[in-house]
Amino acid sequence: MSGAYRIAGVGRLTPARTARFTFDGKIYTALEGDTVAAALLANGVHLIGRSFKYHRPRGFLSAGPEEPNALIDVSRDAGRRQPNVRATVQEVFDGAIIRSQNRFPTLSFDVGAINDLFSPFFAAGFYYKTFMWPKSFWHKIYEPVIRRAAGLGVVPDEADADHYATRYAHCDVLVAGGGAAGLTAALAAARTGANVILADEQPEAGGALHFDKGAIIDGMEGYDWAQATIAKLRAMPNVRILPRTTVFGYYNHNFLGLAERLSDHLVLPEKAQPRERLWQVRAKQVVLATGSIERHMVFANNDRPGIMLASAGRTYLNHYGVAVGHKVGVYTAHDSAYETAFDLKKAGVEIAAIVDCRDNPAESLLAEARSLGITVLTGHSVFNTSGRLRVSSITVGRNGGASKRKISVDALLVSAGWTPSVHLFSQSRGKLRFDAQNDRFLPDVHVQDCISVGTCNGTDDLEALIAEALTAGENAAKAAGAAEDADVYFTGSNSRNWTGGMIGAAEGAGEDSGVKAFIDFQHDVCAKDIRLAVREGMHSIEHIKRFTTNGMASDQGKLSNMHGLAIAAEALGRDLPKVGLTTFRAPYTPVTFGTLVNHSRGHLFDPTRKTPMHALEEAAGAVFEDVGNWKRAWFFPRAGENMHEAVNRECKTARDTVGVFDASTLGKIEVVGPDAAKFLNLMYTNAWDTLKPGKCRYGIMTREDGFVYDDGVVGRIAEDRFHVTTTTGGAPRVLHHMEDYLQTEFPHLNVWLTSTTEQWAVIAVQGPKAREVIEPFVEGIDISNEAFPHMSVAEGKFCGVPTRLFRVSFTGELGFEINVPADFGPAVWQAVRKRAEAVGGCLYGTETMHVLRAEKGYIIVGQDTDGTVTPDDAGLSWAVSKKKTDFVGIRGLKRPDLVRSGRKQLVGLMSKEPTIVPEEGGQIVADPNQPKPMTMLGHVTSAYWSENLGRSIAFGLVVDGHKRVGETLYIPLVDRTIAVEVTDMVFFDKEGGRIHG
């Protein structure tokens, strides 16, 4: 097959293997292995999209992941549509449906292009000024219009039909990049016996060797050597090769994120095959061989379709066999562009001229150009271009000269030199240095166990690059623990060394405000925008970036950052290093939501946790509520009962006889070690070294700021072992809180923390007959009142299985909490339930638990506290040790604002009309007749009907609440005002006798 721009006998693809696809409804034929960009160029298509702000026609600029223009919509069938895919990366597959984006009604005729005519009104930062007045217009006019205009692709309406996978891996050496440097380092590391992972974003290894035919390694053409080397690595059992895989993030402790594309290139992926896989890798050593990115030239109208990077033109020719034009111009400040011109000329493509803005390029290049009949214009610049939907001519003139002439072209290849790809190194928190001789930033100070090799490290000569990579690979393996020598050596050579390069605007892209010399193609940022930002007072590069949006497009400034820095430095009159660098953030290239979310969607989006007794509670008719991720039995209605009737019955039964409650969701943490008591002393406000084994204590945990963070009962099982309970919703954060302090503030303590929340099933038996219910099942523990008083804990057996039995109560009644291994929970639950019902008891749920605890004045952290409540505010100052000299929050509690009068404090509230239950969240005022806005004193935190008291009860946070006991306050609602009396928080059994049995 031969397309209009496909050159027979050139490239590495097989003409016999074809694929058909559509672009904007028109059918095209490609070769298997083509990217969408290569296939469209082979068919003479250069127009691929429209820019974001001005809707200017845009074509392919690159051949790789740095592409800012060629974003397309790719689909294969319903439910499999992906917007904003880079056409330079997406491989063609048979039946692919490709659409252009950000245009209406068609790509060639886009009404949005009118923005280009009004571009003087859309200067950088115009939105910060334009949409400030009048304020009333923002929500009615500005915001809706801006939201409709925002974005490039259209989000799919259909649910994603694909699925995704995730893998965790450890390795000795991770090599990021499969070019000459990466392959060499990987082979050297692997030969030592180290466990190696090699990841590269391209389908085939080789990196720049895809286009650089002048590179010779070990006597072979570079690309052929790369395929032979990758075959060797695949055959080694200690090496994992990950093609089509981008290392997108470098995080702490050599933890890296990798996105592997598994089926985007396949015609009919198997149903079981994931579309993409997220790799989360912990590596002992990392070798960064991420290469360099070619820079474009900044000159007037440098964005027309048909203008692209010289390396891209060379890639399309040498790898895909596609000429980017029939009459090609080259504009450069770097030697490497000459190689592109030479390769094109040898393939039969006419080279209109090489325009070199340098006065004295290498004589060897000029001599070869002459021998090939190529005109070279040294000391010249391209001042402008012409063409509507594709470049048709360039305007060329001598630097500093007045005369200009036009040269007809149908493509223009540009090169301003190469920028080392230091993104991953910077993400690792490594520090860069500026190489003034070559105008580039290079890795300097390494913070993590990594090393940069090859052109990303500034090593351009191929022989030096190979030597550097061999050493780095072997050293990395040995640093990871390998003992053997690599015992590998080979040499390489370029056809010549590349020199030159420039950053910033070329001649003809100066101060003229009418010149559009583009830096950031996707966001339409021009050189004049950078200069405007400086004139507007933006002197920080981060401010300039945000004012202009330079480098904030999906390519994250891979092409634009260095030019923007140079122009800003020039405008500020500073050396470039003093202007600084913007931050390189993950991901390196966009990663799909599917890859990141993975299995966490649908029913798995927020995983449901169920207690061991869930099925039995369901069979018993429980109605469930969501508490965090847990499904908890809310109440157990009987025939004909509504929720209030069921809860009232459960409350009365638990107080009169006995109630059985599933408390398995309580957070449980095992704190073990010789310094366990010291550690808890530091984490809680209470003292724990005085607690004897076999006893329990209620504990309050505060943050550094002194505010209540969590609470719970802690039992001392032995001198060096504590069983810590937390609130249901607080278990993960409390464990994290403890781990954080143990590792960062108290690493000298010998303590180990283990989450045991799901190890133990917990059955709470509460009420006057609680002891009678459990006594027949208890073995090895004397549970008499004298031997086992309130706040005791003991280990023994229950129903013949191991147990930790707690004598604790969250209802104020005689109570026990039975902890048994989770697998035995259902059987124990059945036995306890049967006996409880035999003595007139019942099962009860969380709503009843809430009412019973409120009757006794027990708080729930997160409901009765709001993150600004101290122990004293909550009436728990008795739980703060007066003798301890240190604990987390001790200094926070001494802050003047936390001990002043006028703080909101937790109090009881009783409606003047007993049958009226205040609304939770209702605001509390002193005078309901005061003018609006009223002065709010606080709010209702909990409110219930108490069947045991025959009236409503509530808690509230009220300013100086402890001093207001006896006062009448008011809760104004939409239709009425509720009068309440401020009381203490204990409404039932104020003497507390019932809890002691």
CSV table of N, CA and C in Angstrom, one decimal, residues 344-419:
chain,number,residue,atom,x,y,z
A,344,LEU,N,15.5,13.2,4.9
A,344,LEU,CA,14.4,13.5,4.0
A,344,LEU,C,14.9,13.6,2.5
A,345,LYS,N,16.0,14.3,2.4
A,345,LYS,CA,16.5,14.5,1.0
A,345,LYS,C,16.9,13.1,0.4
A,346,LYS,N,17.6,12.3,1.2
A,346,LYS,CA,18.0,11.0,0.6
A,346,LYS,C,16.8,10.1,0.3
A,347,ALA,N,15.6,10.4,1.0
A,347,ALA,CA,14.4,9.6,0.7
A,347,ALA,C,13.6,10.2,-0.4
A,348,GLY,N,14.1,11.2,-1.1
A,348,GLY,CA,13.5,11.8,-2.2
A,348,GLY,C,12.6,13.0,-2.0
A,349,VAL,N,12.6,13.5,-0.8
A,349,VAL,CA,11.8,14.7,-0.4
A,349,VAL,C,12.6,15.9,-0.8
A,350,GLU,N,11.9,16.9,-1.4
A,350,GLU,CA,12.6,18.2,-1.7
A,350,GLU,C,12.7,19.0,-0.4
A,351,ILE,N,13.9,19.5,-0.2
A,351,ILE,CA,14.2,20.4,0.9
A,351,ILE,C,14.3,21.8,0.4
A,352,ALA,N,13.3,22.7,0.7
A,352,ALA,CA,13.2,24.0,0.1
A,352,ALA,C,14.5,24.8,0.6
A,353,ALA,N,14.8,24.7,1.9
A,353,ALA,CA,16.0,25.4,2.4
A,353,ALA,C,16.1,25.0,3.9
A,354,ILE,N,17.4,25.1,4.3
A,354,ILE,CA,17.6,25.0,5.8
A,354,ILE,C,17.9,26.4,6.2
A,355,VAL,N,17.1,27.0,7.1
A,355,VAL,CA,17.3,28.3,7.6
A,355,VAL,C,17.9,28.2,9.0
A,356,ASP,N,19.2,28.6,9.2
A,356,ASP,CA,19.9,28.5,10.4
A,356,ASP,C,20.1,29.9,11.0
A,357,CYS,N,19.6,30.1,12.2
A,357,CYS,CA,19.7,31.5,12.7
A,357,CYS,C,21.1,31.7,13.3
A,358,ARG,N,22.0,30.7,13.3
A,358,ARG,CA,23.4,30.8,13.7
A,358,ARG,C,24.2,31.3,12.5
A,359,ASP,N,25.2,32.0,12.8
A,359,ASP,CA,26.1,32.5,11.7
A,359,ASP,C,27.1,31.4,11.2
A,360,ASN,N,27.6,30.5,12.2
A,360,ASN,CA,28.6,29.6,11.8
A,360,ASN,C,28.4,28.2,12.3
A,361,PRO,N,27.4,27.5,11.7
A,361,PRO,CA,27.2,26.1,12.0
A,361,PRO,C,28.4,25.3,11.6
A,362,ALA,N,28.5,24.0,12.0
A,362,ALA,CA,29.7,23.2,11.7
A,362,ALA,C,29.9,23.1,10.2
A,363,GLU,N,31.1,23.2,9.7
A,363,GLU,CA,31.4,23.1,8.3
A,363,GLU,C,31.1,21.8,7.7
A,364,SER,N,31.2,20.7,8.5
A,364,SER,CA,30.9,19.4,8.0
A,364,SER,C,29.4,19.3,7.6
A,365,LEU,N,28.5,20.0,8.4
A,365,LEU,CA,27.1,20.0,8.0
A,365,LEU,C,26.9,20.7,6.7
A,366,LEU,N,27.5,21.9,6.6
A,366,LEU,CA,27.3,22.7,5.4
A,366,LEU,C,27.9,21.9,4.2
A,367,ALA,N,29.0,21.2,4.4
A,367,ALA,CA,29.5,20.5,3.2
A,367,ALA,C,28.6,19.4,2.8
A,368,GLU,N,28.0,18.7,3.8
A,368,GLU,CA,27.1,17.6,3.4
A,368,GLU,C,25.8,18.2,2.7
A,369,ALA,N,25.4,19.3,3.2
A,369,ALA,CA,24.2,19.9,2.6
A,369,ALA,C,24.5,20.3,1.2
A,370,ARG,N,25.7,20.8,0.9
A,370,ARG,CA,26.0,21.2,-0.5
A,370,ARG,C,26.1,20.0,-1.4
A,371,SER,N,26.6,18.9,-0.8
A,371,SER,CA,26.7,17.7,-1.6
A,371,SER,C,25.4,17.1,-2.0
A,372,LEU,N,24.4,17.4,-1.1
A,372,LEU,CA,23.0,16.9,-1.4
A,372,LEU,C,22.2,17.9,-2.2
A,373,GLY,N,22.8,19.1,-2.4
A,373,GLY,CA,22.1,20.1,-3.2
A,373,GLY,C,21.0,20.8,-2.4
A,374,ILE,N,21.3,20.9,-1.0
A,374,ILE,CA,20.3,21.6,-0.1
A,374,ILE,C,20.9,23.1,0.1
A,375,THR,N,20.0,24.0,-0.1
A,375,THR,CA,20.3,25.4,0.2
A,375,THR,C,20.3,25.7,1.7
A,376,VAL,N,21.4,26.3,2.3
A,376,VAL,CA,21.5,26.6,3.7
A,376,VAL,C,21.6,28.1,3.8
A,377,LEU,N,20.7,28.7,4.6
A,377,LEU,CA,20.8,30.2,4.8
A,377,LEU,C,21.2,30.4,6.2
A,378,THR,N,22.5,30.6,6.4
A,378,THR,CA,23.0,30.8,7.8
A,378,THR,C,22.8,32.3,8.2
A,379,GLY,N,22.7,32.6,9.5
A,379,GLY,CA,22.5,33.9,9.9
A,379,GLY,C,21.1,34.5,9.5
A,380,HIS,N,20.2,33.6,9.2
A,380,HIS,CA,18.9,34.0,8.8
A,380,HIS,C,17.8,33.5,9.8
A,381,SER,N,16.7,34.1,9.7
A,381,SER,CA,15.6,33.6,10.5
A,381,SER,C,14.3,33.6,9.7
A,382,VAL,N,13.4,32.8,10.2
A,382,VAL,CA,12.0,32.7,9.7
A,382,VAL,C,11.2,33.8,10.4
A,383,PHE,N,10.7,34.8,9.7
A,383,PHE,CA,10.0,35.9,10.4
A,383,PHE,C,8.5,35.7,10.4
A,384,ASN,N,8.0,34.9,9.5
A,384,ASN,CA,6.5,34.7,9.5
A,384,ASN,C,6.2,33.5,8.6
A,385,THR,N,5.0,33.1,8.6
A,385,THR,CA,4.5,32.0,7.8
A,385,THR,C,3.2,32.3,7.2
A,386,SER,N,2.8,31.6,6.1
A,386,SER,CA,1.5,31.8,5.5
A,386,SER,C,0.8,30.5,5.4
A,387,GLY,N,-0.5,30.6,5.1
A,387,GLY,CA,-1.3,29.4,4.9
A,387,GLY,C,-2.5,29.4,5.9
A,388,ARG,N,-3.6,28.9,5.5
A,388,ARG,CA,-4.8,29.0,6.3
A,388,ARG,C,-4.9,27.7,7.2
A,389,LEU,N,-5.1,26.5,6.5
A,389,LEU,CA,-5.3,25.3,7.2
A,389,LEU,C,-4.0,24.4,7.2
A,390,ARG,N,-3.0,25.0,6.5
A,390,ARG,CA,-1.7,24.3,6.4
A,390,ARG,C,-0.6,25.3,6.0
A,391,VAL,N,0.5,25.2,6.5
A,391,VAL,CA,1.6,26.2,6.1
A,391,VAL,C,1.8,26.0,4.6
A,392,SER,N,1.9,27.2,3.9
A,392,SER,CA,2.2,27.2,2.5
A,392,SER,C,3.5,27.9,2.1
A,393,SER,N,3.9,28.8,3.0
A,393,SER,CA,5.2,29.5,2.7
A,393,SER,C,5.8,30.1,4.0
A,394,ILE,N,7.1,30.3,3.9
A,394,ILE,CA,7.7,31.0,5.1
A,394,ILE,C,8.4,32.3,4.6
A,395,THR,N,8.4,33.3,5.4
A,395,THR,CA,9.1,34.5,5.1
A,395,THR,C,10.4,34.5,5.8
A,396,VAL,N,11.5,34.7,5.0
A,396,VAL,CA,12.8,34.5,5.5
A,396,VAL,C,13.6,35.8,5.3
A,397,GLY,N,14.5,36.1,6.2
A,397,GLY,CA,15.4,37.3,6.1
A,397,GLY,C,16.6,37.1,6.9
A,398,ARG,N,17.6,37.9,6.5
A,398,ARG,CA,18.9,37.9,7.3
A,398,ARG,C,18.7,38.6,8.6
A,399,ASN,N,19.3,38.0,9.7
A,399,ASN,CA,19.2,38.6,11.0
A,399,ASN,C,19.7,40.0,10.9
A,400,GLY,N,18.8,41.0,11.4
A,400,GLY,CA,19.2,42.4,11.4
A,400,GLY,C,19.0,43.1,10.1
A,401,GLY,N,18.6,42.3,9.1
A,401,GLY,CA,18.4,42.9,7.8
A,401,GLY,C,17.0,43.3,7.5
A,402,ALA,N,16.8,44.1,6.5
A,402,ALA,CA,15.5,44.7,6.2
A,402,ALA,C,14.8,43.9,5.1
A,403,SER,N,15.5,43.3,4.2
A,403,SER,CA,14.9,42.6,3.1
A,403,SER,C,14.4,41.2,3.5
A,404,LYS,N,13.2,40.8,3.0
A,404,LYS,CA,12.6,39.5,3.3
A,404,LYS,C,12.2,38.9,2.0
A,405,ARG,N,12.1,37.5,2.0
A,405,ARG,CA,11.6,36.8,0.8
A,405,ARG,C,10.8,35.6,1.3
A,406,LYS,N,9.9,35.2,0.4
A,406,LYS,CA,9.1,34.1,0.7
A,406,LYS,C,9.6,32.9,0.0
A,407,ILE,N,9.5,31.7,0.8
A,407,ILE,CA,9.9,30.4,0.2
A,407,ILE,C,8.6,29.5,0.4
A,408,SER,N,8.3,28.9,-0.8
A,408,SER,CA,7.1,28.0,-0.8
A,408,SER,C,7.5,26.7,-0.1
A,409,VAL,N,6.6,26.3,0.8
A,409,VAL,CA,6.8,25.0,1.5
A,409,VAL,C,5.4,24.4,1.8
A,410,ASP,N,5.4,23.1,2.0
A,410,ASP,CA,4.1,22.5,2.6
A,410,ASP,C,4.4,21.9,3.9
A,411,ALA,N,5.6,22.0,4.5
A,411,ALA,CA,5.9,21.6,5.8
A,411,ALA,C,7.1,22.3,6.3
A,412,LEU,N,7.2,22.6,7.6
A,412,LEU,CA,8.3,23.3,8.1
A,412,LEU,C,8.8,22.6,9.4
A,413,LEU,N,10.0,22.1,9.4
A,413,LEU,CA,10.5,21.4,10.6
A,413,LEU,C,11.4,22.3,11.4
A,414,VAL,N,11.3,22.4,12.7
A,414,VAL,CA,12.0,23.4,13.5
A,414,VAL,C,12.7,22.7,14.6
A,415,SER,N,13.8,23.3,15.1
A,415,SER,CA,14.5,22.8,16.2
A,415,SER,C,15.3,23.9,16.9
A,416,ALA,N,15.0,24.1,18.2
A,416,ALA,CA,15.8,25.1,19.0
A,416,ALA,C,16.7,24.4,19.9
A,417,GLY,N,16.9,23.1,19.7
A,417,GLY,CA,17.8,22.4,20.6
A,417,GLY,C,17.0,21.4,21.5
A,418,TRP,N,17.6,20.9,22.6
A,418,TRP,CA,17.0,19.8,23.3
A,418,TRP,C,17.0,20.2,24.8
A,419,THR,N,15.9,19.9,25.5
A,419,THR,CA,15.7,20.1,26.9
A,419,THR,C,15.7,18.8,27.6
